[in-house]
Short mmCIF file of C-alpha atoms in Angstrom, two decimals:
data_model
loop_
_atom_site.label_atom_id
_atom_site.label_comp_id
_atom_site.label_asym_id
_atom_site.label_seq_id
_atom_site.Cartn_x
_atom_site.Cartn_y
_atom_site.Cartn_z
CA UNK A 4 61.34 178.89 133.84
CA UNK A 5 57.36 177.94 132.88
CA UNK A 6 56.64 174.44 130.87
CA UNK A 7 52.69 173.94 129.94
CA UNK A 8 51.85 169.89 129.49
CA UNK A 9 48.99 169.67 126.76
CA UNK A 10 47.52 166.26 126.67
CA UNK A 11 44.20 165.69 124.34
CA UNK A 12 42.19 162.57 124.51
CA UNK A 13 39.72 160.20 123.42
CA UNK A 14 38.40 157.62 125.79
CA UNK A 15 41.59 155.96 127.10
CA UNK A 16 40.54 156.57 130.47
CA UNK A 17 42.66 154.70 132.32
CA UNK A 18 45.50 155.32 130.04
CA UNK A 19 45.04 159.37 130.33
CA UNK A 20 44.65 157.66 134.86
CA UNK A 21 48.73 156.94 134.56
CA UNK A 22 49.86 159.24 132.14
CA UNK A 23 48.77 162.32 135.20
CA UNK A 24 49.77 160.77 137.44
CA UNK A 25 53.45 160.14 135.20
CA UNK A 26 53.54 163.64 134.91
CA UNK A 27 52.74 165.53 138.28
CA UNK A 28 55.37 162.81 139.51
CA UNK A 29 57.92 164.06 136.89
CA UNK A 30 56.99 167.42 137.37
CA UNK A 31 57.96 166.96 141.34
CA UNK A 32 61.57 166.05 140.86
CA UNK A 33 62.26 169.06 138.47
CA UNK A 34 64.42 171.65 139.52
CA UNK A 35 63.27 174.54 141.04
CA UNK A 36 63.49 176.96 138.29
CA UNK A 37 60.67 175.02 136.49
CA UNK A 38 56.99 175.07 136.40
CA UNK A 39 54.92 172.46 135.41
CA UNK A 40 51.62 173.42 134.50
CA UNK A 41 48.89 170.71 132.60
CA UNK A 42 45.79 171.00 130.39
CA UNK A 43 43.82 169.06 129.29
CA UNK A 44 41.57 168.69 126.65
CA UNK A 45 38.92 165.83 125.76
CA UNK A 46 37.29 165.18 122.96
CA UNK A 47 33.97 164.12 123.65
CA UNK A 48 34.56 160.97 124.70
CA UNK A 49 32.71 158.78 126.54
CA UNK A 50 34.29 156.64 128.52
CA UNK A 51 34.75 159.57 131.74
CA UNK A 52 37.47 160.94 130.98
CA UNK A 53 36.46 164.74 131.99
CA UNK A 54 34.92 163.47 135.20
CA UNK A 55 38.08 161.34 135.82
CA UNK A 56 39.94 164.53 135.23
CA UNK A 57 38.22 166.81 137.36
CA UNK A 58 37.14 164.15 139.97
CA UNK A 59 40.96 163.23 140.19
CA UNK A 60 43.03 166.15 139.37
CA UNK A 61 41.39 169.08 140.15
CA UNK A 62 45.38 171.16 139.93
CA UNK A 63 45.01 170.17 136.07
CA UNK A 64 43.05 172.61 133.58
CA UNK A 65 40.75 170.90 132.06
CA UNK A 66 39.22 171.26 128.76
CA UNK A 67 36.15 169.74 127.61
CA UNK A 68 34.93 169.43 124.16
CA UNK A 69 31.51 168.90 123.56
CA UNK A 70 32.63 167.99 120.16
CA UNK A 71 35.97 164.99 118.25
CA UNK A 72 37.57 168.05 116.20
CA UNK A 73 40.98 166.12 115.45
CA UNK A 74 44.45 166.12 117.65
CA UNK A 75 45.89 169.42 116.21
CA UNK A 76 42.79 171.48 116.24
CA UNK A 77 42.76 170.41 120.00
CA UNK A 78 45.93 171.10 120.95
CA UNK A 79 45.99 174.34 118.98
CA UNK A 80 42.67 174.97 120.84
CA UNK A 81 44.85 174.70 123.87
CA UNK A 82 47.65 176.99 122.95
CA UNK A 83 45.61 179.96 122.16
CA UNK A 84 44.09 179.41 125.46
CA UNK A 85 47.78 179.47 127.32
CA UNK A 86 48.37 183.03 125.43
CA UNK A 87 49.58 182.04 122.40
CA UNK A 88 46.92 183.98 119.69
CA UNK A 89 44.63 183.24 117.38
CA UNK A 90 47.67 182.07 114.30
CA UNK A 91 49.77 181.85 117.52
CA UNK A 92 52.22 184.12 116.28
CA UNK A 93 50.99 186.55 119.10
CA UNK A 94 52.08 185.29 122.57
CA UNK A 95 50.36 187.50 125.92
CA UNK A 96 52.74 187.61 129.26
CA UNK A 97 50.79 184.43 130.55
CA UNK A 98 53.04 182.50 127.50
CA UNK A 99 54.45 180.04 128.95
CA UNK A 100 58.36 179.71 127.82
CA UNK A 101 57.74 175.75 126.94
CA UNK A 102 55.09 173.51 125.15
CA UNK A 103 54.94 169.89 125.66
CA UNK A 104 52.61 168.45 123.54
CA UNK A 105 51.51 164.49 124.77
CA UNK A 106 50.07 162.08 123.83
CA UNK A 107 47.22 160.66 126.21
CA UNK A 108 48.66 156.87 126.03
CA UNK A 109 52.69 157.38 127.13
CA UNK A 110 53.92 157.20 130.64
CA UNK A 111 56.77 159.78 132.01
CA UNK A 112 59.54 158.27 133.65
CA UNK A 113 61.11 159.80 136.49
CA UNK A 114 63.02 163.40 135.43
CA UNK A 115 62.31 163.49 131.67
CA UNK A 116 60.62 166.79 131.86
CA UNK A 117 63.18 168.39 133.74
CA UNK A 118 65.94 166.40 131.88
CA UNK A 119 63.55 168.62 128.25
CA UNK A 120 63.32 171.35 129.91
CA UNK A 121 67.10 171.51 130.69
CA UNK A 122 67.72 170.50 126.71
CA UNK A 123 66.01 173.60 125.67
CA UNK A 124 67.26 176.14 128.41
CA UNK A 125 70.82 175.39 127.68
CA UNK A 126 70.16 174.83 124.13
CA UNK A 127 68.39 178.80 122.96
CA UNK A 128 68.58 178.10 118.73
CA UNK A 129 66.57 174.28 119.17
CA UNK A 130 62.86 174.84 118.12
CA UNK A 131 61.71 171.62 119.81
CA UNK A 132 63.18 168.13 121.15
CA UNK A 133 61.42 164.98 122.27
CA UNK A 134 62.10 162.08 124.16
CA UNK A 135 63.53 158.09 123.87
CA UNK A 136 60.19 156.74 123.38
CA UNK A 137 59.91 152.73 124.65
CA UNK A 138 57.26 150.08 124.07
CA UNK A 139 54.86 148.49 127.01
CA UNK A 140 57.76 145.97 127.14
CA UNK A 141 60.95 148.12 127.14
CA UNK A 142 62.19 147.98 123.44
CA UNK A 143 62.79 150.85 122.03
CA UNK A 144 60.77 153.20 119.77
CA UNK A 145 61.95 155.30 117.70
CA UNK A 146 60.91 159.06 118.27
CA UNK A 147 62.30 160.64 115.75
CA UNK A 148 62.63 160.65 112.27
CA UNK A 149 64.12 161.89 108.78
CA UNK A 150 61.72 163.16 106.62
CA UNK A 151 59.93 160.89 104.72
CA UNK A 152 60.65 159.56 101.08
CA UNK A 153 59.66 157.05 98.13
CA UNK A 154 61.51 154.42 100.23
CA UNK A 155 59.88 155.57 103.16
CA UNK A 156 56.74 154.90 101.72
CA UNK A 157 57.57 151.24 99.78
CA UNK A 158 58.91 149.95 103.31
CA UNK A 159 55.33 151.01 104.53
CA UNK A 160 53.15 149.93 101.53
CA UNK A 161 54.58 146.81 100.17
CA UNK A 162 55.16 143.21 102.11
CA UNK A 163 58.40 142.70 101.58
CA UNK A 164 58.73 140.83 104.24
CA UNK A 165 56.53 137.81 102.40
CA UNK A 166 59.54 137.69 100.12
CA UNK A 167 62.29 134.54 100.19
CA UNK A 168 65.12 135.71 101.59
CA UNK A 169 63.86 139.19 101.68
CA UNK A 170 62.97 138.93 105.48
CA UNK A 171 66.67 139.45 107.26
CA UNK A 172 67.92 142.31 104.77
CA UNK A 173 64.32 144.11 105.44
CA UNK A 174 64.85 144.01 108.74
CA UNK A 175 67.74 145.76 108.88
CA UNK A 176 66.70 148.51 106.21
CA UNK A 177 64.18 149.23 108.22
CA UNK A 178 65.94 150.21 110.55
CA UNK A 179 68.48 152.35 108.88
CA UNK A 180 68.62 155.88 107.27
CA UNK A 181 66.82 154.98 103.87
CA UNK A 182 63.61 154.27 105.96
CA UNK A 183 64.04 157.41 108.10
CA UNK A 184 66.11 155.45 111.13
CA UNK A 185 68.45 157.10 113.43
CA UNK A 186 70.84 154.93 114.73
CA UNK A 187 70.43 152.62 117.76
CA UNK A 188 73.22 153.61 118.91
CA UNK A 189 72.34 157.54 119.49
CA UNK A 190 68.86 156.40 121.08
CA UNK A 191 70.45 154.68 123.70
CA UNK A 192 72.95 156.82 124.23
CA UNK A 193 72.52 159.90 127.08
CA UNK A 194 73.72 162.64 123.89
CA UNK A 195 71.31 164.75 122.32
CA UNK A 196 71.79 164.90 118.79
CA UNK A 197 69.91 166.83 115.48
CA UNK A 198 66.76 165.12 113.89
CA UNK A 199 64.81 166.62 111.20
CA UNK A 200 61.56 165.06 113.45
CA UNK A 201 59.44 164.10 116.69
CA UNK A 202 57.14 162.90 116.89
CA UNK A 203 54.01 164.39 118.63
CA UNK A 204 53.51 161.15 121.07
CA UNK A 205 55.39 163.84 123.13
CA UNK A 206 57.15 167.16 121.64
CA UNK A 207 58.80 169.90 123.27
CA UNK A 208 58.42 173.13 121.33
CA UNK A 209 59.83 176.65 122.65
CA UNK A 210 57.47 179.50 122.90
CA UNK A 211 60.05 181.49 120.81
CA UNK A 212 59.31 178.89 117.92
CA UNK A 213 55.59 179.26 117.94
CA UNK A 214 55.43 182.56 117.76
CA UNK A 215 57.73 182.65 115.00
CA UNK A 216 56.42 179.81 112.62
CA UNK A 217 52.77 180.03 114.07
CA UNK A 218 50.63 177.13 115.66
CA UNK A 219 50.14 172.99 114.51
CA UNK A 220 48.48 172.96 111.00
CA UNK A 221 44.84 172.52 111.14
CA UNK A 222 44.57 170.76 107.81
CA UNK A 223 46.31 168.15 109.26
CA UNK A 224 43.06 166.56 111.20
CA UNK A 225 45.43 163.98 112.93
CA UNK A 226 49.08 162.58 111.98
CA UNK A 227 51.89 164.43 109.61
CA UNK A 228 51.11 168.12 111.60
CA UNK A 229 53.79 167.40 113.71
CA UNK A 230 56.23 167.19 110.61
CA UNK A 231 54.80 169.75 108.93
CA UNK A 232 55.62 171.45 112.40
CA UNK A 233 58.66 170.63 112.55
CA UNK A 234 60.42 171.71 108.94
CA UNK A 235 58.34 174.67 109.28
CA UNK A 236 60.45 175.54 112.88
CA UNK A 237 64.03 174.46 110.71
CA UNK A 238 63.06 176.16 107.68
CA UNK A 239 63.10 179.33 110.03
CA UNK A 240 66.47 178.65 112.07
CA UNK A 241 64.83 176.62 115.19
CA UNK A 242 65.86 172.86 114.51
CA UNK A 243 65.12 169.74 116.28
CA UNK A 244 66.22 167.76 118.62
CA UNK A 245 66.15 164.14 120.20
CA UNK A 246 67.26 164.09 123.58
CA UNK A 247 67.39 160.47 124.61
CA UNK A 248 68.75 160.94 128.29
CA UNK A 249 64.43 161.71 128.84
CA UNK A 250 62.74 158.82 128.40
CA UNK A 251 59.19 158.22 128.17
CA UNK A 252 56.97 154.60 127.54
CA UNK A 253 54.19 155.31 124.47
CA UNK A 254 51.45 152.65 124.71
CA UNK A 255 50.98 152.92 121.08
CA UNK A 256 48.18 153.71 118.99
CA UNK A 257 45.54 153.03 122.15
CA UNK A 258 43.67 155.00 120.45
CA UNK A 259 43.53 155.16 117.15
CA UNK A 260 43.38 151.78 116.91
CA UNK A 261 39.06 152.06 118.28
CA UNK A 262 39.08 152.93 114.31
CA UNK A 263 41.53 151.14 112.47
CA UNK A 264 41.04 152.02 109.20
CA UNK A 265 39.71 155.64 109.23
CA UNK A 266 42.89 156.42 111.27
CA UNK A 267 45.06 154.58 108.24
CA UNK A 268 42.89 157.00 105.58
CA UNK A 269 43.78 159.69 107.50
CA UNK A 270 47.25 159.41 107.97
CA UNK A 271 47.01 159.43 104.45
CA UNK A 272 45.39 162.10 103.97
CA UNK A 273 48.04 164.01 106.19
CA UNK A 274 50.45 163.05 103.90
CA UNK A 275 49.54 163.65 100.72
CA UNK A 276 48.64 167.38 102.04
CA UNK A 277 51.84 167.36 103.52
CA UNK A 278 54.02 165.72 99.74
CA UNK A 279 51.73 168.80 98.27
CA UNK A 280 52.60 171.46 100.61
CA UNK A 281 55.96 170.73 101.20
CA UNK A 282 57.22 171.72 97.38
CA UNK A 283 61.18 172.27 97.96
CA UNK A 284 61.34 168.80 99.62
CA UNK A 285 59.60 166.70 97.41
CA UNK A 286 59.26 168.40 93.80
CA UNK A 287 57.15 167.05 91.11
CA UNK A 288 58.86 164.44 90.11
CA UNK A 289 58.88 162.71 93.38
CA UNK A 290 54.57 162.73 92.88
CA UNK A 291 55.57 160.98 89.48
CA UNK A 292 56.61 157.81 91.57
CA UNK A 293 54.46 159.10 94.41
CA UNK A 294 51.33 158.04 92.96
CA UNK A 295 51.59 154.74 90.67
CA UNK A 296 54.22 153.31 94.07
CA UNK A 297 50.83 153.99 96.65
CA UNK A 298 48.53 152.11 94.36
CA UNK A 299 50.96 149.38 93.36
CA UNK A 300 50.95 149.25 97.78
CA UNK A 301 47.02 149.45 97.74
CA UNK A 302 46.56 147.01 95.53
CA UNK A 303 49.07 144.05 96.50
CA UNK A 304 48.08 144.48 100.13
CA UNK A 305 44.18 143.55 98.38
CA UNK A 306 45.07 140.56 97.26
CA UNK A 307 46.10 139.83 100.29
CA UNK A 308 43.30 140.02 102.18
CA UNK A 309 41.32 138.66 100.24
CA UNK A 310 43.56 135.52 99.70
CA UNK A 311 42.72 135.92 103.82
CA UNK A 312 39.59 135.71 103.16
CA UNK A 313 39.13 133.09 101.06
CA UNK A 314 41.57 130.79 103.63
CA UNK A 315 38.90 131.96 106.26
CA UNK A 316 41.71 133.79 108.21
CA UNK A 317 39.66 137.66 107.66
CA UNK A 318 35.35 137.94 108.08
CA UNK A 319 33.94 139.45 105.28
CA UNK A 320 33.18 142.52 107.11
CA UNK A 321 36.76 143.37 107.68
CA UNK A 322 37.82 142.51 104.32
CA UNK A 323 34.92 145.21 103.13
CA UNK A 324 36.74 147.60 105.57
CA UNK A 325 40.42 147.69 104.19
CA UNK A 326 39.33 147.54 100.93
CA UNK A 327 36.97 150.76 101.07
CA UNK A 328 39.90 152.33 102.98
CA UNK A 329 42.05 151.16 100.45
CA UNK A 330 39.44 152.68 97.10
CA UNK A 331 38.67 155.86 99.98
CA UNK A 332 43.24 156.79 100.43
CA UNK A 333 43.53 156.19 95.94
CA UNK A 334 40.57 158.38 95.96
CA UNK A 335 42.44 161.15 98.17
CA UNK A 336 45.30 161.16 95.95
CA UNK A 337 47.27 158.12 94.59
#
């Protein structure tokens, strides 16, 4: 069985080096039935990432882009190179059996690659799977979720923790199914369990699943592309699972934190696209409540930002960036 690991990177040279070292180490621990190859798509980094890969990891397939084409398009570029055709529905004999989309700000622990691949090998009806994720300090990061609803939008946008007496209740809500979370007991166990989708930080898809539903939707520059992919797989009868026995550390958001408010806009552009594209899951009534909820949340956060500025806790240019981002999100669909 062949596994292709695809890593899309942008200006995270040191993290990418650590990621590749961990992937190579995990591959060496894999069973003999699993052959692992690695492709890095460098999205026109200017920190020496491509040169580092070429010099230190000559066995890795390096695709050095001349422009930043975004996370989704870059992954699709690699998938086409791997033999999945223009739209993903053509699979060349050379195409791998499994593909792992892996963020560069991750570190694969022990035989996580082999454990994910073994699950897919033993469960031929599974379309995709993902590992248990950890933050850098070892705490659990939820790596799989239920598809978002209005409650999740509200919990994301409204700073309810500031309201007296709600902080403890909010923490329970944030970790509950209302906020799309599966239980910690499931994540801290070893038994695989079904989820609506897993994070694109570490998403393993079967080659046959890609052929069944096509490539990632390039309408998502970044964010939500994994939700869309897993939803399409589920609709095709190819469910997604979490495999907590496989563990990966996720140094979350190092790439996107470089451009925080641009990332915020892209996140909401992708969310609006996802909600609009999947009308069965998000009918007309959902959107009637979504728009005022987003407006309320952004207005509330804007008011708090202005208050922080007035107290000298937020620089004027930071306030401007934040308010401009909120205005652009409202223009997108809020």
